[in-house]
Coordinates of C-alpha atoms in Angstrom, one line a residue:
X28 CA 0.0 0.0 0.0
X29 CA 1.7 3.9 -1.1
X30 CA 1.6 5.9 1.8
X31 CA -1.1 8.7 -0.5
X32 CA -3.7 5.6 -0.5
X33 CA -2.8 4.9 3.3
X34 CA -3.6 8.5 4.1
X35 CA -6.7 8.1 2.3
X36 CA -7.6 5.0 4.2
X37 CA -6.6 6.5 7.4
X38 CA -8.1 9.4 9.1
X39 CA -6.0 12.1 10.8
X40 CA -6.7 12.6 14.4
X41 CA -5.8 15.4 16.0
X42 CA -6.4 16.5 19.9
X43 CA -6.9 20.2 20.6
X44 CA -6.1 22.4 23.9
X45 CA -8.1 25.4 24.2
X46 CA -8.0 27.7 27.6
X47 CA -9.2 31.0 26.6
X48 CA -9.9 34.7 27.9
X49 CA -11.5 33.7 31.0
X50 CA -8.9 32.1 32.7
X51 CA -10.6 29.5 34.0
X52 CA -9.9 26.3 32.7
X53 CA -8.6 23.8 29.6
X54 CA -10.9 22.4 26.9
X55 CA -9.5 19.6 25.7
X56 CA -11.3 17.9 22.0
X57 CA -10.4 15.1 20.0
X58 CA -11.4 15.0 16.5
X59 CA -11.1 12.7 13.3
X60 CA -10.4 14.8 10.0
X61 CA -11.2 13.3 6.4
X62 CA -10.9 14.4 3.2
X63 CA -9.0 17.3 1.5
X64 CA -8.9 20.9 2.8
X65 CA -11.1 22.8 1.9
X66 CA -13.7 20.3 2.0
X67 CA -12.3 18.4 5.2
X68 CA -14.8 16.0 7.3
X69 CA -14.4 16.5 10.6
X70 CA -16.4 14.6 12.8
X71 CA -16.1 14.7 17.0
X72 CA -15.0 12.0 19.1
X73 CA -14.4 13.2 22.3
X74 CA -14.0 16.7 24.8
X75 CA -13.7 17.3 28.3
X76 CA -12.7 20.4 30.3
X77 CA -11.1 20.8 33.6
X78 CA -10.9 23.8 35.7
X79 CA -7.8 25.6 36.5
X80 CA -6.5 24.3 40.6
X81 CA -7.0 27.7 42.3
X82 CA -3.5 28.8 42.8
X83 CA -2.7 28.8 38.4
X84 CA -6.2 30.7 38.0
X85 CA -5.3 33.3 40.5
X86 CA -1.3 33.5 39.0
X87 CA -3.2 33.8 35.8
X88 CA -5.4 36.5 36.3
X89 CA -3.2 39.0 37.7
X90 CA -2.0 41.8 35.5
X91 CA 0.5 41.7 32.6
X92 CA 1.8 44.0 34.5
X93 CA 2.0 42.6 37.9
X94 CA 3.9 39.7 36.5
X95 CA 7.6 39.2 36.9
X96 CA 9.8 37.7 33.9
X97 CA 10.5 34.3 36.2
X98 CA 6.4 34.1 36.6
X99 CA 5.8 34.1 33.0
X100 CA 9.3 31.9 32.5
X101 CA 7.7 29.5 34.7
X102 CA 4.1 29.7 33.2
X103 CA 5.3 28.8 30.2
X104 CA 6.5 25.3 31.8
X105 CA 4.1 24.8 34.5
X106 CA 1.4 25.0 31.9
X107 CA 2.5 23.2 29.2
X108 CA 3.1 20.1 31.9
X109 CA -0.9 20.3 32.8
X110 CA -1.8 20.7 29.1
X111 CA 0.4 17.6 28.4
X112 CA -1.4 15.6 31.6
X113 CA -5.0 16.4 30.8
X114 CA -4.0 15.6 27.2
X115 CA -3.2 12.2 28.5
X116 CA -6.2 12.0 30.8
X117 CA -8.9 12.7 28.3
X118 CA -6.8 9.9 25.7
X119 CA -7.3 7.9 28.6
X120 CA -11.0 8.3 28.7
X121 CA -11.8 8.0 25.2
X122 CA -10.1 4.7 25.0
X123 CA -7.3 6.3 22.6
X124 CA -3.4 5.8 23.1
X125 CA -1.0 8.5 22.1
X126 CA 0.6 6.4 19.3
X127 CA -3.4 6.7 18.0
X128 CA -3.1 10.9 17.7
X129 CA -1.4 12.2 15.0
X130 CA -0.8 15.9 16.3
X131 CA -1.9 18.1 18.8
X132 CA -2.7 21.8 18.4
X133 CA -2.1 23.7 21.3
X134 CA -3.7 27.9 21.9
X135 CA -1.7 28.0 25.2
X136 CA -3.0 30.9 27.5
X137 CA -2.8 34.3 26.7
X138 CA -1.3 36.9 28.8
X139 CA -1.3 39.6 26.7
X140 CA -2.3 40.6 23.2
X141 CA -1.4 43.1 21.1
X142 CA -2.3 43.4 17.6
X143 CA -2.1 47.4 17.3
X144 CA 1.2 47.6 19.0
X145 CA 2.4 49.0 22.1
X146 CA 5.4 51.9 22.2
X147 CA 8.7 50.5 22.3
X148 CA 11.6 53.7 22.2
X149 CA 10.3 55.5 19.2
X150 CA 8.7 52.5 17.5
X151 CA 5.2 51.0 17.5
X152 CA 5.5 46.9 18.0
X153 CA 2.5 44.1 17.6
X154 CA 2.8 41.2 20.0
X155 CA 1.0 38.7 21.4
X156 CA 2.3 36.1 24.2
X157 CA 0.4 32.9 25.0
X158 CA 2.4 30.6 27.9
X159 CA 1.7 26.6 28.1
X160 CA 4.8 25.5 25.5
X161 CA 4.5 23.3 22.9
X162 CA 8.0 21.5 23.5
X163 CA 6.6 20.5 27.0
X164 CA 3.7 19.2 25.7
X165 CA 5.0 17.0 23.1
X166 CA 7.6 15.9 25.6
X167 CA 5.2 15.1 28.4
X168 CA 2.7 13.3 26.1
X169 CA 4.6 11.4 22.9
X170 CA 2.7 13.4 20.5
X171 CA 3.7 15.6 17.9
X172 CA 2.5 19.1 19.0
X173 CA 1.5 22.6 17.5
X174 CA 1.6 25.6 19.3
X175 CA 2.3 29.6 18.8
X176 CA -0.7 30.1 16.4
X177 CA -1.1 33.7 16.6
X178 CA 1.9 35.2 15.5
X179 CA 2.6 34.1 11.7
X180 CA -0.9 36.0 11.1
X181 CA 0.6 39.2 13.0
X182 CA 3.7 38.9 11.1
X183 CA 1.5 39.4 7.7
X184 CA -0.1 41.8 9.6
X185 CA -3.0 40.7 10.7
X186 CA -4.7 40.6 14.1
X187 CA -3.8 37.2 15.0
X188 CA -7.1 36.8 16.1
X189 CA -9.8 35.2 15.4
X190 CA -8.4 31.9 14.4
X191 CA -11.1 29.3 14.0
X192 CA -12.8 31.0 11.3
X193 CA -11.3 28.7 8.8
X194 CA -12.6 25.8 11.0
X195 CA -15.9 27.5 11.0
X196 CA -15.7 27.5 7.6
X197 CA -15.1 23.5 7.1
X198 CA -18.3 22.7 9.5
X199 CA -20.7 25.3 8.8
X200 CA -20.6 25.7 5.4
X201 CA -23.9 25.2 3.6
X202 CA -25.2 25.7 -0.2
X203 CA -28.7 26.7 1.4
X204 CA -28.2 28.4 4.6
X205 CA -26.0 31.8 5.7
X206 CA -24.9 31.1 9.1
X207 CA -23.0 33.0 12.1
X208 CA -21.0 31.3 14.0
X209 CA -21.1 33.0 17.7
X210 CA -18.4 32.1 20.4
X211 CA -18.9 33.8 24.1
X212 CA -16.1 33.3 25.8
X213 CA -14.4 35.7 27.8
X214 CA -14.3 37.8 24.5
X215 CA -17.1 36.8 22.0
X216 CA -16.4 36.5 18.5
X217 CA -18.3 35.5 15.1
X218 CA -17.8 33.9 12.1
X219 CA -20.3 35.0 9.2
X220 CA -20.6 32.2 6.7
X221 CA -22.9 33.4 3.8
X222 CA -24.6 30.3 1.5
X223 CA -22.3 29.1 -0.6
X224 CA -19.2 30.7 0.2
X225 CA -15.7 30.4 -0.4
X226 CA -12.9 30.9 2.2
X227 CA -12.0 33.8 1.3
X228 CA -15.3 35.3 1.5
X229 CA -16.2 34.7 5.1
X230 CA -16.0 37.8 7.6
X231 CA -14.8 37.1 11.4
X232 CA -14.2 39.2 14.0
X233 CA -13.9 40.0 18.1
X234 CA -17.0 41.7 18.9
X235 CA -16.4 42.7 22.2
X236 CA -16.3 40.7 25.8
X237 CA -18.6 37.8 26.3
X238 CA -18.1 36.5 29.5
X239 CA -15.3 38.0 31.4
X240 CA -16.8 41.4 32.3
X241 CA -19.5 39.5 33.3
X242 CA -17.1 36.7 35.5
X243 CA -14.9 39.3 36.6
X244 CA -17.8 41.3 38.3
X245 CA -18.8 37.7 39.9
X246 CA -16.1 37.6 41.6
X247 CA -15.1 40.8 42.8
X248 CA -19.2 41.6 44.1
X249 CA -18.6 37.8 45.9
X250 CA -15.5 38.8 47.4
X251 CA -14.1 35.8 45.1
X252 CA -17.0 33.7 46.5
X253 CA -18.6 32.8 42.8
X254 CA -16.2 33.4 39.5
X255 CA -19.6 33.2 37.1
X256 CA -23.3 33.8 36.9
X257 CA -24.5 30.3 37.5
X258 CA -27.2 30.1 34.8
X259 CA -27.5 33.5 34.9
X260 CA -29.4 33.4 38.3
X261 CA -28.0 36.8 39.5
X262 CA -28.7 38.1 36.1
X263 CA -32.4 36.9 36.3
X264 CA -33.3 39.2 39.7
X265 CA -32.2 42.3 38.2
X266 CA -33.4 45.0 35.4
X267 CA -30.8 46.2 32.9
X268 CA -29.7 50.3 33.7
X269 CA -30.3 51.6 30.5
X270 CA -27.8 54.6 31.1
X271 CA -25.1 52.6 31.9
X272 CA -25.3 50.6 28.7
X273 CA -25.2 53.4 26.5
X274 CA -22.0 54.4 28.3
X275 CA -20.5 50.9 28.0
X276 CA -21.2 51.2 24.0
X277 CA -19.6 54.1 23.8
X278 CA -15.9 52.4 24.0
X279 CA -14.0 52.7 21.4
X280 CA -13.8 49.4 20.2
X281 CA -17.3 49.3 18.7
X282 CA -16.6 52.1 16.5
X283 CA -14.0 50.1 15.1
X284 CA -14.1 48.2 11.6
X285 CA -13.4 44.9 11.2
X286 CA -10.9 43.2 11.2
X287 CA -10.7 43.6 14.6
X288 CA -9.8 41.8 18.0
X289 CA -9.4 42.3 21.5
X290 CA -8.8 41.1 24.8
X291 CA -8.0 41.5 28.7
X292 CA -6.3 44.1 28.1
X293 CA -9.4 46.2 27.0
X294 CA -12.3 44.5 29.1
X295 CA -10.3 42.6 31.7
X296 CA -10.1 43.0 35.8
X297 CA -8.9 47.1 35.6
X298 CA -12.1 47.8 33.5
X299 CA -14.6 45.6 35.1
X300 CA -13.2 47.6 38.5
X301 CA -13.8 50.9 37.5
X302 CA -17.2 50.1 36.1
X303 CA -18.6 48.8 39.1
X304 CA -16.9 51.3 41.1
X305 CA -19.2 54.0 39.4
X306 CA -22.2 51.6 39.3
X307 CA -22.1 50.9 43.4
X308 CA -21.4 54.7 43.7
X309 CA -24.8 55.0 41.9
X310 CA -26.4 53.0 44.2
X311 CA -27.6 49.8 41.8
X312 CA -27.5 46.7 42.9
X313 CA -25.4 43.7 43.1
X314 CA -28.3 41.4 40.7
X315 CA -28.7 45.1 38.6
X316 CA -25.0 45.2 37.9
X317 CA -24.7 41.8 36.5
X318 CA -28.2 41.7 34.5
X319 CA -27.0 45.1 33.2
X320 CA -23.3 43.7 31.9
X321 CA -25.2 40.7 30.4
X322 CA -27.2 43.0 28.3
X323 CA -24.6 45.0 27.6
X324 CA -22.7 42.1 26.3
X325 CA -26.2 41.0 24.1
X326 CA -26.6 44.3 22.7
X327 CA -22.9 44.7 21.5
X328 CA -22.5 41.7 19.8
X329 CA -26.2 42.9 18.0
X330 CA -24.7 46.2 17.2
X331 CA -22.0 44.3 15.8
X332 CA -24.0 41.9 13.5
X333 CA -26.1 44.8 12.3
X334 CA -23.5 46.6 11.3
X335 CA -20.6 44.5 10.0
X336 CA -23.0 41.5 9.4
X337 CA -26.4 42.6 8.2
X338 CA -25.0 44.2 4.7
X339 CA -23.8 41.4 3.9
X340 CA -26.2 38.3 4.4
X341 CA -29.0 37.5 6.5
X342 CA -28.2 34.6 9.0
X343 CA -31.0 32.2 8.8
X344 CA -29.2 30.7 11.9
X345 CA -27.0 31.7 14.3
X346 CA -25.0 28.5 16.2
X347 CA -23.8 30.2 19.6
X348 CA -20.9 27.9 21.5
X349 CA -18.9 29.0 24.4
X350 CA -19.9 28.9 28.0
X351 CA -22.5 32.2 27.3
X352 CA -24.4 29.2 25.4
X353 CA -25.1 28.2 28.7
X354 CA -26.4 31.1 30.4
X355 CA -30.3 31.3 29.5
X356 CA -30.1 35.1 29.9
X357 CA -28.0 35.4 27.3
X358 CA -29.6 33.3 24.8
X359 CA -33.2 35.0 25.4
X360 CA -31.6 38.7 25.0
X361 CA -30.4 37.3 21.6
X362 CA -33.4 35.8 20.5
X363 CA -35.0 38.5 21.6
X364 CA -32.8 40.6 19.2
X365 CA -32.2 38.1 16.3
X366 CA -36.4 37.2 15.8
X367 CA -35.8 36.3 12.3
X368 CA -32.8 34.0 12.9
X369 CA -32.9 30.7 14.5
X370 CA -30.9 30.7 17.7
X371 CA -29.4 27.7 18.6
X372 CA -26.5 25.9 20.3
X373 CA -23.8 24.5 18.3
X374 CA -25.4 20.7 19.5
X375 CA -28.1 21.2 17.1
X376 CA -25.2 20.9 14.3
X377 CA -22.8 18.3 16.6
X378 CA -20.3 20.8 17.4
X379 CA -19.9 20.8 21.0
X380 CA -20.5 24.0 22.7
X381 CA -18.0 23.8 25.4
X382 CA -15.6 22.9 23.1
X383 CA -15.7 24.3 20.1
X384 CA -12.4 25.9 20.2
X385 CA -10.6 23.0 21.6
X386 CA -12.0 21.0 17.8
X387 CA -10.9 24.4 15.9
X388 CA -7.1 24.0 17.2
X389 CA -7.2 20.5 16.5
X390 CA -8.0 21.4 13.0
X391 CA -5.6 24.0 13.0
X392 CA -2.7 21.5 14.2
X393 CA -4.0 19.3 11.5
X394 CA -3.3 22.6 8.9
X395 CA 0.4 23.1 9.9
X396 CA 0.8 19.5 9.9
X397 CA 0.3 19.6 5.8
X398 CA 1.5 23.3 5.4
X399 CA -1.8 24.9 5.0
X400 CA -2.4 28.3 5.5
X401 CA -5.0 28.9 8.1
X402 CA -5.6 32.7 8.4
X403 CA -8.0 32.9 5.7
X404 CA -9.7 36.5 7.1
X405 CA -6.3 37.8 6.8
X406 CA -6.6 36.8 3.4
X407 CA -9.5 38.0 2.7
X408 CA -8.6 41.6 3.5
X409 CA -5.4 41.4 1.1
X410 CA -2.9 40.3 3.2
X411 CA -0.7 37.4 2.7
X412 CA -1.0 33.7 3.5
X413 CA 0.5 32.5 6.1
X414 CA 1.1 28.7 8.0
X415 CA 0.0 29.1 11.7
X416 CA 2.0 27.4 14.5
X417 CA 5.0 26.1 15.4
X418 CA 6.2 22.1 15.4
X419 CA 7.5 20.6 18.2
X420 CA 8.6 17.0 17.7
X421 CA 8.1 14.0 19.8
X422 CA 10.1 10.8 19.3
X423 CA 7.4 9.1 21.6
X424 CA 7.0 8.6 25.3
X425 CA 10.0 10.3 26.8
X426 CA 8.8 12.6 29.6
X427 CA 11.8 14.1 32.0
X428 CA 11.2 13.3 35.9
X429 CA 9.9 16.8 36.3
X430 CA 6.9 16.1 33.9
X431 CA 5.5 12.6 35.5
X432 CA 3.3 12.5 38.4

């Protein structure tokens, strides 16, 4: 048999490590890919998450600024040993071996992200830094690994963010349906597929936080107590204040064009403090606060669609993942503003919600595997192509002392 008809025969499996804005915890997915790009099957076999232990989640959500150079040194191994054991654990659970994986494709955490550039002397630098490295992983697991996806798109000059678009794109595509692909997770983000599209006609985009104004506010009114809205029960006892969510769409990010993304360092901790700083000054309530950040996020991701989306196509659905899928209050205050969409989780179409992102970077792995370029909204807006991540062989099961147990 010639190794092209083997890799006909055989389908690529690839495991994906996604721990995102929130800071919370690691999505791990495995998934089987078929076929050729762009017209890749993908079909899901298996996801888990796993919460941060307390002491990484509070290291991770202090400042970029608060953090010395040995913290981020070490954050860099630290996490790349847990993403390697929960790798290995969720293997475990599906019944699959390591030698049965043929890459993984790592985010890593991001700790700071910087697409329009920061001052350095008298010149203006892009960066983005994302800790959990790739070398530990494939070290600590056997398995071929991809990580450092962002910064080939920034060296184009792109945004480095979103990335699953193109993954989007390979599930969601349809000759009879326009669709928006919706993540809210700390920062939400879309995917617009129109009917019939082709990769480079897709539009994606950060539309603003999702969850972590929302988590952050949690946790500070809780005295650390609660870190989310538990099915949006705090949410549900309180009345949006209009005022305050006019003010809140008046930051500058929403006057920006796409393409565009963001982060922590716009919406994070700082933000979320000053905000409810004024709104307890006002008087409103802890339940008023949160129902009032949950609209807030609703109606910005509408004013988004409406005005990046809507001249465009008209999404006959709209397949919302992330852990705001979970939060009814969410969900109702976009149906209430999408009436002539369908609403609906991303189980309706077997993506899993939870981890959605965890499947896109195992796709993406998959696409610097076989030298694919991945940052197709890049292309889209005339940049050039460019192969996301970076390898990191594994010659098998070889982890160092440090890495076991």
């Amino acid at each position: 048999m010639t190794k092209q008809s083997r890799s006909r025969s055989k389908p690529f499996v690839a495991c994906g490590v996604m721990s995102g804005t929130s800071r919370d915890g690691i999505d791990v997915a495995i998934i089987e890919i078929g076929g050729r790009y762009p017209r890749n099957r993908i079909r899901h076999i298996h996801s888990e998450d796993y919460r941060y232990p307390a002491s990484v989640r509070q290291l991770l959500m202090k400042e970029p600024e608060a953090l010395a150079l040995q913290d981020v040194a070490g954050m860099r191994f630290m996490l790349g040993r847990l993403f390697g054991k929960k790798v290995l654990k969720t293997l475990e659970h599906a019944g699959l071996k390591p030698a049965d994986v043929d890459c993984i494709g790592s985010h890593g955490q991001t700790l700071l992200h910087l697409p329009g550039g920061a001052k350095m002397g008298w010149r203006t630098v892009s960066s983005t830094l994302q800790v959990g490295s790739g070398a530990v992983i494939a070290q600590v697991t056997g398995i071929t690994t991809v990580s450092d996806f962002r910064p080939a798109d920034i060296a184009v000059g792109g945004e480095g963010a979103p990335l699953v678009p193109v993954y989007d794109y390979a599930t969601l595509r349809s000759s009879k349906k326009s669709r928006i692909a919706l993540n809210i997770g700390g920062i939400a983000n879309l995917t617009a597929v129109p009917r019939g599209a082709s990769p480079e006609q897709i539009v994606a985009f950060d539309t603003g936080p999702g969850n972590c104004m929302i988590d952050a506010a949690v946790s500070l009114l809780t005295g650390g107590e609660a870190d989310y809205d538990w099915h949006g029960e705090m949410a549900r006892r309180g009345e949006p204040n209009e005022p305050e969510m006019k003010r809140f769409l008046k930051h500058p990010y929403f006057r920006r064009k796409p393409p565009k993304s963001t982060g922590w360092e716009e919406f994070g901790v700082s933000y979320t403090q000053s905000v409810l700083e004024r709104m307890l000054s006002k008087g409103l309530s802890h339940s008023t606060i949160i129902r009032t950040l949950t609209e807030f996020t609703c109606e910005s991701i509408a004013l988004a669609i409406r005005r990046h989306v809507v001249p465009l196509m008209n999404a006959d659905e709209v397949i919302v993942t992330g852990g705001g899928s979970r939060n009814p209050v969410l969900m109702e205050g976009l149906r209430t503003r999408f009436p002539e969409s369908e609403v609906m989780t991303g189980e309706a179409l077997a993506i899993p919600s939870l981890t959605r992102e965890a499947c896109a970077f195992a796709y993406l792995g998959y696409l610097c595997i076989k030298s694919i370029p991945a940052n197709i909204v890049s292309q889209s807006n005339g940049l050039a192509p460019a192969i996301l991540g970076a390898i990191h062989q594994s010659q098998g099961l070889c982890s160092p002392p440090w890495a076991r147990g």
